[in-house]
């Protein structure tokens, strides 16, 4: 009897997992094109965001090497670059006659501010600050 219950739970869990996976929208990466506006204009009308809003979703680029790629691309595999720091294709040092590697745009995953309240430390402290005298640091926010 316990085996039938266990089997029913496993089957129900598998069905639930497969339904959740099929219902979840897939996040496909759009291939990078020469200009920023061209990639957003490639979206079919009536689907997705307006072209002016769609550009803001992309936060960087990732290099996808092909099967027979060069050593220079293998060193960059898996790295995400800011849009203004993305390498040009073919990358410097590429020894292939026809480079088949592609740059894909990476979608930003943040949907809002990560902190809703700027600072909670003052709410947690029970005593006043005990610091006395002036600050001994050489300057305020001097980072070298």
N, CA and C atoms as an extended XYZ file, in Angstrom:
432
Properties=species:S:1:pos:R:3:atomname:S:1:resname:S:1:resid:I:1 pbc="F F F"
N         0.822       -1.202        0.000 N   UNK     1
C         0.000        0.000        0.000 CA  UNK     1
C         0.861        1.258        0.000 C   UNK     1
N         1.937        1.236        0.799 N   UNK     2
C         2.807        2.406        0.873 CA  UNK     2
C         3.489        2.662       -0.469 C   UNK     2
N         3.769        1.557       -1.209 N   UNK     3
C         4.416        1.727       -2.513 CA  UNK     3
C         3.488        2.415       -3.502 C   UNK     3
N         2.192        2.133       -3.436 N   UNK     4
C         1.244        2.789       -4.340 CA  UNK     4
C         1.150        4.282       -4.033 C   UNK     4
N         1.167        4.620       -2.775 N   UNK     5
C         1.116        6.038       -2.388 CA  UNK     5
C         2.387        6.747       -2.838 C   UNK     5
N         3.517        6.103       -2.627 N   UNK     6
C         4.794        6.684       -3.047 CA  UNK     6
C         4.847        6.853       -4.559 C   UNK     6
N         4.370        5.851       -5.295 N   UNK     7
C         4.336        5.937       -6.750 CA  UNK     7
C         3.420        7.073       -7.206 C   UNK     7
N         2.269        7.230       -6.577 N   UNK     8
C         1.341        8.304       -6.933 CA  UNK     8
C         1.960        9.674       -6.662 C   UNK     8
N         2.689        9.816       -5.567 N   UNK     9
C         3.340       11.088       -5.248 CA  UNK     9
C         4.420       11.407       -6.276 C   UNK     9
N         5.210       10.406       -6.671 N   UNK    10
C         6.268       10.620       -7.663 CA  UNK    10
C         5.667       11.008       -9.007 C   UNK    10
N         4.621       10.324       -9.436 N   UNK    11
C         3.976       10.645      -10.712 CA  UNK    11
C         3.371       12.047      -10.666 C   UNK    11
N         2.715       12.390       -9.576 N   UNK    12
C         2.134       13.731       -9.452 CA  UNK    12
C         3.227       14.796       -9.472 C   UNK    12
N         4.348       14.533       -8.814 N   UNK    13
C         5.461       15.485       -8.828 CA  UNK    13
C         6.043       15.654      -10.217 C   UNK    13
N         6.167       14.556      -10.966 N   UNK    14
C         6.696       14.632      -12.328 CA  UNK    14
C         5.754       15.419      -13.234 C   UNK    14
N         4.461       15.166      -13.119 N   UNK    15
C         3.481       15.906      -13.924 CA  UNK    15
C         3.514       17.388      -13.574 C   UNK    15
N         3.585       17.691      -12.308 N   UNK    16
C         3.636       19.087      -11.877 CA  UNK    16
C         4.897       19.778      -12.396 C   UNK    16
N         6.032       19.089      -12.342 N   UNK    17
C         7.288       19.674      -12.813 CA  UNK    17
C         7.261       19.906      -14.316 C   UNK    17
N         6.723       18.957      -15.070 N   UNK    18
C         6.663       19.113      -16.522 CA  UNK    18
C         5.674       20.194      -16.929 C   UNK    18
N         4.562       20.318      -16.236 N   UNK    19
C         3.600       21.384      -16.552 CA  UNK    19
C         4.184       22.750      -16.260 C   UNK    19
N         4.920       22.864      -15.157 N   UNK    20
C         5.541       24.139      -14.806 CA  UNK    20
C         6.598       24.542      -15.805 C   UNK    20
N         7.343       23.575      -16.320 N   UNK    21
C         8.379       23.876      -17.301 CA  UNK    21
C         7.767       24.303      -18.623 C   UNK    21
N         6.682       23.667      -19.050 N   UNK    22
C         6.048       24.013      -20.315 CA  UNK    22
C         5.359       25.367      -20.226 C   UNK    22
N         4.849       25.733      -19.050 N   UNK    23
C         4.134       26.995      -18.907 CA  UNK    23
C         5.077       28.173      -18.744 C   UNK    23
N         6.309       27.932      -18.315 N   UNK    24
C         7.261       29.027      -18.101 CA  UNK    24
C         7.737       29.556      -19.442 C   UNK    24
N         7.772       30.885      -19.602 N   UNK    25
C         8.248       31.451      -20.861 CA  UNK    25
C         9.752       31.232      -20.994 C   UNK    25
N        10.170       30.915      -22.194 N   UNK    26
C        11.604       30.713      -22.415 CA  UNK    26
C        12.261       32.055      -22.707 C   UNK    26
N        13.488       32.212      -22.227 N   UNK    27
C        14.243       33.444      -22.458 CA  UNK    27
C        15.271       33.163      -23.533 C   UNK    27
N        14.984       33.578      -24.729 N   UNK    28
C        15.922       33.367      -25.816 CA  UNK    28
C        16.771       34.615      -25.975 C   UNK    28
N        18.012       34.405      -26.321 N   UNK    29
C        18.920       35.517      -26.541 CA  UNK    29
C        18.843       35.940      -27.996 C   UNK    29
N        18.760       37.232      -28.213 N   UNK    30
C        18.711       37.758      -29.562 CA  UNK    30
C        20.125       37.925      -30.089 C   UNK    30
N        20.370       37.602      -31.376 N   UNK    31
C        21.712       37.804      -31.907 CA  UNK    31
C        22.035       39.279      -32.007 C   UNK    31
N        23.280       39.623      -31.778 N   UNK    32
C        23.718       41.014      -31.824 CA  UNK    32
C        23.889       41.437      -33.268 C   UNK    32
N        23.405       42.611      -33.578 N   UNK    33
C        23.555       43.157      -34.915 CA  UNK    33
C        24.423       44.391      -34.852 C   UNK    33
N        24.644       44.999      -36.006 N   UNK    34
C        25.550       46.138      -36.080 CA  UNK    34
C        25.076       47.356      -35.315 C   UNK    34
N        23.786       47.659      -35.340 N   UNK    35
C        23.292       48.841      -34.637 CA  UNK    35
C        22.290       48.415      -33.583 C   UNK    35
N        22.142       49.236      -32.581 N   UNK    36
C        21.251       48.884      -31.472 CA  UNK    36
C        19.797       48.867      -31.903 C   UNK    36
N        19.405       49.766      -32.761 N   UNK    37
C        18.011       49.852      -33.164 CA  UNK    37
C        17.585       48.707      -34.058 C   UNK    37
N        18.518       48.131      -34.806 N   UNK    38
C        18.167       47.072      -35.739 CA  UNK    38
C        17.705       45.817      -35.017 C   UNK    38
N        18.290       45.491      -33.886 N   UNK    39
C        17.890       44.284      -33.172 CA  UNK    39
C        16.494       44.438      -32.582 C   UNK    39
N        16.155       45.618      -32.132 N   UNK    40
C        14.830       45.840      -31.561 CA  UNK    40
C        13.772       45.888      -32.652 C   UNK    40
N        14.128       46.379      -33.839 N   UNK    41
C        13.172       46.476      -34.923 CA  UNK    41
C        12.874       45.108      -35.523 C   UNK    41
N        13.714       44.102      -35.249 N   UNK    42
C        13.507       42.775      -35.799 CA  UNK    42
C        12.345       42.053      -35.125 C   UNK    42
N        11.869       42.516      -34.006 N   UNK    43
C        10.747       41.889      -33.318 CA  UNK    43
C         9.485       42.057      -34.143 C   UNK    43
N         8.659       41.025      -34.238 N   UNK    44
C         7.429       41.161      -34.995 CA  UNK    44
C         6.489       42.156      -34.337 C   UNK    44
N         5.702       42.885      -35.133 N   UNK    45
C         4.797       43.877      -34.552 CA  UNK    45
C         3.716       43.210      -33.722 C   UNK    45
N         3.298       43.919      -32.667 N   UNK    46
C         2.248       43.419      -31.804 CA  UNK    46
C         2.732       42.423      -30.773 C   UNK    46
N         4.023       42.200      -30.719 N   UNK    47
C         4.566       41.233      -29.773 CA  UNK    47
C         5.717       41.856      -29.025 C   UNK    47
N         5.717       41.759      -27.717 N   UNK    48
C         6.823       42.300      -26.936 CA  UNK    48
C         6.665       43.784      -26.699 C   UNK    48
N         7.763       44.413      -26.356 N   UNK    49
C         7.748       45.832      -26.039 CA  UNK    49
C         7.954       46.667      -27.290 C   UNK    49
N         7.693       47.952      -27.149 N   UNK    50
C         7.967       48.876      -28.234 CA  UNK    50
C         9.471       48.919      -28.462 C   UNK    50
N         9.941       49.248      -29.680 N   UNK    51
C        11.383       49.257      -29.953 CA  UNK    51
C        12.181       50.140      -29.013 C   UNK    51
N        11.625       51.269      -28.585 N   UNK    52
C        12.377       52.151      -27.693 CA  UNK    52
C        12.555       51.538      -26.314 C   UNK    52
N        11.602       50.709      -25.867 N   UNK    53
C        11.705       50.069      -24.560 CA  UNK    53
C        12.518       48.784      -24.619 C   UNK    53
N        12.492       48.086      -25.757 N   UNK    54
C        13.178       46.804      -25.861 CA  UNK    54
C        14.687       46.963      -25.796 C   UNK    54
N        15.222       48.081      -26.228 N   UNK    55
C        16.666       48.296      -26.206 CA  UNK    55
C        17.171       48.293      -24.773 C   UNK    55
N        16.398       48.804      -23.838 N   UNK    56
C        16.843       48.926      -22.457 CA  UNK    56
C        16.921       47.583      -21.740 C   UNK    56
N        16.317       46.520      -22.282 N   UNK    57
C        16.365       45.218      -21.635 CA  UNK    57
C        17.729       44.557      -21.751 C   UNK    57
N        18.519       44.929      -22.751 N   UNK    58
C        19.790       44.271      -22.986 CA  UNK    58
C        20.877       44.943      -22.171 C   UNK    58
N        21.568       44.157      -21.350 N   UNK    59
C        22.568       44.694      -20.435 CA  UNK    59
C        23.985       44.343      -20.824 C   UNK    59
N        24.176       43.515      -21.807 N   UNK    60
C        25.521       43.143      -22.194 CA  UNK    60
C        25.493       42.151      -23.336 C   UNK    60
N        26.662       41.649      -23.681 N   UNK    61
C        26.775       40.672      -24.746 CA  UNK    61
C        27.609       39.495      -24.266 C   UNK    61
N        27.353       38.335      -24.861 N   UNK    62
C        28.111       37.134      -24.543 CA  UNK    62
C        28.575       36.521      -25.853 C   UNK    62
N        29.794       36.029      -25.872 N   UNK    63
C        30.388       35.441      -27.062 CA  UNK    63
C        30.074       33.953      -27.094 C   UNK    63
N        29.489       33.487      -28.205 N   UNK    64
C        29.190       32.075      -28.388 CA  UNK    64
C        30.088       31.522      -29.482 C   UNK    64
N        31.111       30.744      -29.110 N   UNK    65
C        32.010       30.191      -30.127 CA  UNK    65
C        31.361       29.027      -30.868 C   UNK    65
N        31.825       28.792      -32.081 N   UNK    66
C        31.385       27.650      -32.869 CA  UNK    66
C        32.253       26.438      -32.541 C   UNK    66
N        31.938       25.288      -33.109 N   UNK    67
C        32.660       24.055      -32.780 CA  UNK    67
C        34.135       24.134      -33.152 C   UNK    67
N        34.443       24.704      -34.289 N   UNK    68
C        35.834       24.760      -34.747 CA  UNK    68
C        36.411       26.168      -34.578 C   UNK    68
N        36.239       26.731      -33.398 N   UNK    69
C        36.690       28.107      -33.172 CA  UNK    69
C        38.187       28.143      -32.863 C   UNK    69
N        38.734       29.345      -32.874 N   UNK    70
C        40.164       29.536      -32.645 CA  UNK    70
C        40.464       29.630      -31.146 C   UNK    70
N        41.754       29.631      -30.823 N   UNK    71
C        42.196       29.709      -29.425 CA  UNK    71
C        41.818       31.044      -28.785 C   UNK    71
N        41.843       32.126      -29.570 N   UNK    72
C        41.528       33.452      -29.025 CA  UNK    72
C        40.091       33.503      -28.513 C   UNK    72
N        39.180       32.861      -29.208 N   UNK    73
C        37.772       32.852      -28.790 CA  UNK    73
C        37.573       31.916      -27.603 C   UNK    73
N        38.308       30.816      -27.554 N   UNK    74
C        38.170       29.889      -26.426 CA  UNK    74
C        38.534       30.554      -25.105 C   UNK    74
N        39.463       31.501      -25.133 N   UNK    75
C        39.820       32.212      -23.908 CA  UNK    75
C        38.705       33.141      -23.446 C   UNK    75
N        37.843       33.572      -24.367 N   UNK    76
C        36.758       34.500      -24.029 CA  UNK    76
C        35.424       33.785      -23.812 C   UNK    76
N        35.391       32.460      -23.953 N   UNK    77
C        34.140       31.708      -23.866 CA  UNK    77
C        33.509       31.846      -22.484 C   UNK    77
N        32.210       32.105      -22.453 N   UNK    78
C        31.470       32.177      -21.201 CA  UNK    78
C        31.520       33.523      -20.504 C   UNK    78
N        32.298       34.463      -21.013 N   UNK    79
C        32.379       35.777      -20.375 CA  UNK    79
C        31.261       36.670      -20.880 C   UNK    79
N        30.768       37.517      -20.001 N   UNK    80
C        29.765       38.506      -20.368 CA  UNK    80
C        30.447       39.862      -20.402 C   UNK    80
N        30.217       40.609      -21.468 N   UNK    81
C        30.830       41.912      -21.652 CA  UNK    81
C        29.760       42.991      -21.596 C   UNK    81
N        30.122       44.145      -21.059 N   UNK    82
C        29.235       45.299      -21.171 CA  UNK    82
C        29.149       45.660      -22.650 C   UNK    82
N        28.043       46.261      -23.055 N   UNK    83
C        27.852       46.518      -24.481 CA  UNK    83
C        28.962       47.354      -25.087 C   UNK    83
N        29.462       48.319      -24.347 N   UNK    84
C        30.498       49.176      -24.909 CA  UNK    84
C        31.884       48.542      -24.826 C   UNK    84
N        32.024       47.360      -24.200 N   UNK    85
C        33.303       46.651      -24.124 CA  UNK    85
C        33.273       45.331      -24.890 C   UNK    85
N        32.257       45.098      -25.693 N   UNK    86
C        32.143       43.836      -26.417 CA  UNK    86
C        33.233       43.747      -27.478 C   UNK    86
N        33.835       42.566      -27.653 N   UNK    87
C        34.871       42.424      -28.679 CA  UNK    87
C        34.258       42.449      -30.070 C   UNK    87
N        35.060       42.840      -31.029 N   UNK    88
C        34.615       42.819      -32.418 CA  UNK    88
C        34.896       41.439      -32.988 C   UNK    88
N        34.105       41.028      -33.945 N   UNK    89
C        34.307       39.735      -34.592 CA  UNK    89
C        34.840       39.935      -35.990 C   UNK    89
N        35.813       39.197      -36.413 N   UNK    90
C        36.572       38.206      -35.670 CA  UNK    90
C        37.449       38.882      -34.621 C   UNK    90
N        37.667       38.184      -33.516 N   UNK    91
C        38.462       38.742      -32.425 CA  UNK    91
C        39.915       38.854      -32.866 C   UNK    91
N        40.666       39.794      -32.307 N   UNK    92
C        42.087       39.890      -32.644 CA  UNK    92
C        42.803       38.587      -32.278 C   UNK    92
N        43.563       38.060      -33.209 N   UNK    93
C        44.271       36.804      -33.002 CA  UNK    93
C        43.542       35.606      -33.581 C   UNK    93
N        42.402       35.823      -34.229 N   UNK    94
C        41.647       34.722      -34.835 CA  UNK    94
C        42.392       34.244      -36.078 C   UNK    94
N        42.621       32.926      -36.191 N   UNK    95
C        43.365       32.385      -37.324 CA  UNK    95
C        42.473       31.638      -38.313 C   UNK    95
N        41.172       31.744      -38.184 N   UNK    96
C        40.244       31.084      -39.103 CA  UNK    96
C        39.957       32.004      -40.292 C   UNK    96
N        39.751       31.385      -41.462 N   UNK    97
C        39.440       32.177      -42.654 CA  UNK    97
C        38.035       32.758      -42.565 C   UNK    97
N        37.099       31.954      -42.108 N   UNK    98
C        35.711       32.410      -41.957 CA  UNK    98
C        35.298       32.175      -40.509 C   UNK    98
N        35.153       33.243      -39.753 N   UNK    99
C        34.788       33.135      -38.344 CA  UNK    99
C        33.271       32.969      -38.239 C   UNK    99
N        32.839       31.908      -37.579 N   UNK   100
C        31.411       31.660      -37.420 CA  UNK   100
C        30.898       32.001      -36.034 C   UNK   100
N        31.743       32.587      -35.195 N   UNK   101
C        31.350       32.925      -33.829 CA  UNK   101
C        30.334       34.059      -33.844 C   UNK   101
N        29.501       34.104      -32.800 N   UNK   102
C        28.437       35.112      -32.744 CA  UNK   102
C        28.403       35.773      -31.385 C   UNK   102
N        27.975       37.026      -31.385 N   UNK   103
C        27.727       37.758      -30.148 CA  UNK   103
C        26.219       37.792      -29.929 C   UNK   103
N        25.792       37.450      -28.731 N   UNK   104
C        24.368       37.495      -28.393 CA  UNK   104
C        24.161       38.489      -27.264 C   UNK   104
N        23.031       39.171      -27.313 N   UNK   105
C        22.728       40.132      -26.262 CA  UNK   105
C        22.190       39.404      -25.039 C   UNK   105
N        22.612       39.849      -23.863 N   UNK   106
C        22.194       39.258      -22.598 CA  UNK   106
C        21.131       40.159      -21.992 C   UNK   106
N        20.042       39.561      -21.570 N   UNK   107
C        18.921       40.319      -21.021 CA  UNK   107
C        19.183       40.605      -19.552 C   UNK   107
N        18.941       41.839      -19.152 N   UNK   108
C        19.071       42.195      -17.745 CA  UNK   108
C        17.980       41.531      -16.931 C   UNK   108
N        18.335       40.982      -15.778 N   UNK   109
C        17.363       40.237      -14.982 CA  UNK   109
C        16.744       41.060      -13.874 C   UNK   109
N        17.296       42.189      -13.562 N   UNK   110
C        16.731       43.003      -12.481 CA  UNK   110
C        15.462       43.681      -12.964 C   UNK   110
N        14.453       43.606      -12.166 N   UNK   111
C        13.168       44.205      -12.523 CA  UNK   111
C        12.821       45.403      -11.659 C   UNK   111
N        13.607       45.698      -10.665 N   UNK   112
C        13.334       46.816       -9.780 CA  UNK   112
C        14.483       46.995       -8.818 C   UNK   112
N        14.358       47.942       -7.925 N   UNK   113
C        15.442       48.144       -6.956 CA  UNK   113
C        15.565       46.940       -6.030 C   UNK   113
N        16.797       46.609       -5.691 N   UNK   114
C        17.015       45.448       -4.823 CA  UNK   114
C        16.738       45.776       -3.368 C   UNK   114
N        16.883       47.018       -2.980 N   UNK   115
C        16.618       47.420       -1.598 CA  UNK   115
C        15.433       48.376       -1.591 C   UNK   115
N        14.418       48.014       -0.873 N   UNK   116
C        13.243       48.865       -0.814 CA  UNK   116
C        13.444       50.026        0.148 C   UNK   116
N        14.187       49.799        1.218 N   UNK   117
C        14.474       50.836        2.201 CA  UNK   117
C        15.973       51.098        2.144 C   UNK   117
N        16.399       52.357        2.086 N   UNK   118
C        17.826       52.633        1.923 CA  UNK   118
C        18.712       52.056        3.020 C   UNK   118
N        18.346       52.208        4.292 N   UNK   119
C        19.214       51.736        5.363 CA  UNK   119
C        18.373       51.403        6.583 C   UNK   119
N        18.546       50.183        7.097 N   UNK   120
C        17.778       49.758        8.264 CA  UNK   120
C        18.602       49.768        9.534 C   UNK   120
N        19.876       50.097        9.459 N   UNK   121
C        20.718       49.996       10.652 CA  UNK   121
C        20.250       50.913       11.773 C   UNK   121
N        19.743       52.086       11.448 N   UNK   122
C        19.273       52.990       12.496 CA  UNK   122
C        18.066       52.418       13.236 C   UNK   122
N        17.253       51.625       12.559 N   UNK   123
C        16.103       51.007       13.211 CA  UNK   123
C        16.523       49.893       14.162 C   UNK   123
N        17.653       49.258       13.911 N   UNK   124
C        18.096       48.116       14.700 CA  UNK   124
C        18.846       48.552       15.949 C   UNK   124
N        19.535       49.663       15.907 N   UNK   125
C        20.360       50.102       17.044 CA  UNK   125
C        19.491       50.616       18.192 C   UNK   125
N        19.911       50.275       19.399 N   UNK   126
C        19.184       50.720       20.583 CA  UNK   126
C        19.882       51.875       21.288 C   UNK   126
N        21.175       52.056       21.027 N   UNK   127
C        21.947       53.108       21.685 CA  UNK   127
C        22.391       54.136       20.661 C   UNK   127
N        22.707       55.313       21.134 N   UNK   128
C        23.223       56.361       20.262 CA  UNK   128
C        24.639       56.004       19.815 C   UNK   128
N        25.079       56.640       18.775 N   UNK   129
C        26.433       56.419       18.271 CA  UNK   129
C        27.446       56.959       19.279 C   UNK   129
N        28.476       56.165       19.611 N   UNK   130
C        29.435       56.555       20.641 CA  UNK   130
C        30.690       57.211       20.074 C   UNK   130
N        30.743       57.492       18.811 N   UNK   131
C        31.942       58.087       18.228 CA  UNK   131
C        32.138       59.507       18.737 C   UNK   131
N        33.412       59.846       18.978 N   UNK   132
C        33.745       61.191       19.452 CA  UNK   132
C        34.862       61.749       18.584 C   UNK   132
N        34.912       63.044       18.473 N   UNK   133
C        35.979       63.688       17.709 CA  UNK   133
C        35.716       63.639       16.216 C   UNK   133
N        36.679       64.190       15.477 N   UNK   134
C        36.482       64.239       14.030 CA  UNK   134
C        36.994       62.955       13.380 C   UNK   134
N        36.643       62.778       12.157 N   UNK   135
C        37.022       61.590       11.412 CA  UNK   135
C        38.520       61.602       11.134 C   UNK   135
N        39.198       60.478       11.327 N   UNK   136
C        40.643       60.407       11.141 CA  UNK   136
C        41.038       60.066        9.714 C   UNK   136
N        40.093       59.804        8.865 N   UNK   137
C        40.425       59.471        7.480 CA  UNK   137
C        40.945       60.694        6.754 C   UNK   137
N        41.772       60.469        5.721 N   UNK   138
C        42.404       61.588        5.017 CA  UNK   138
C        41.407       62.390        4.197 C   UNK   138
N        40.413       61.778        3.663 N   UNK   139
C        39.417       62.486        2.870 CA  UNK   139
C        38.153       61.670        2.788 C   UNK   139
N        37.093       62.305        2.429 N   UNK   140
C        35.821       61.619        2.326 CA  UNK   140
C        35.748       60.945        0.960 C   UNK   140
N        35.526       59.653        0.972 N   UNK   141
C        35.398       58.860       -0.255 CA  UNK   141
C        36.584       59.032       -1.191 C   UNK   141
N        37.774       58.932       -0.683 N   UNK   142
C        38.967       58.977       -1.523 CA  UNK   142
C        39.351       57.535       -1.820 C   UNK   142
N        39.087       57.098       -3.025 N   UNK   143
C        39.375       55.724       -3.429 CA  UNK   143
C        40.492       55.754       -4.451 C   UNK   143
N        41.503       54.968       -4.222 N   UNK   144
C        42.620       54.912       -5.177 CA  UNK   144
C        42.803       53.530       -5.704 C   UNK   144
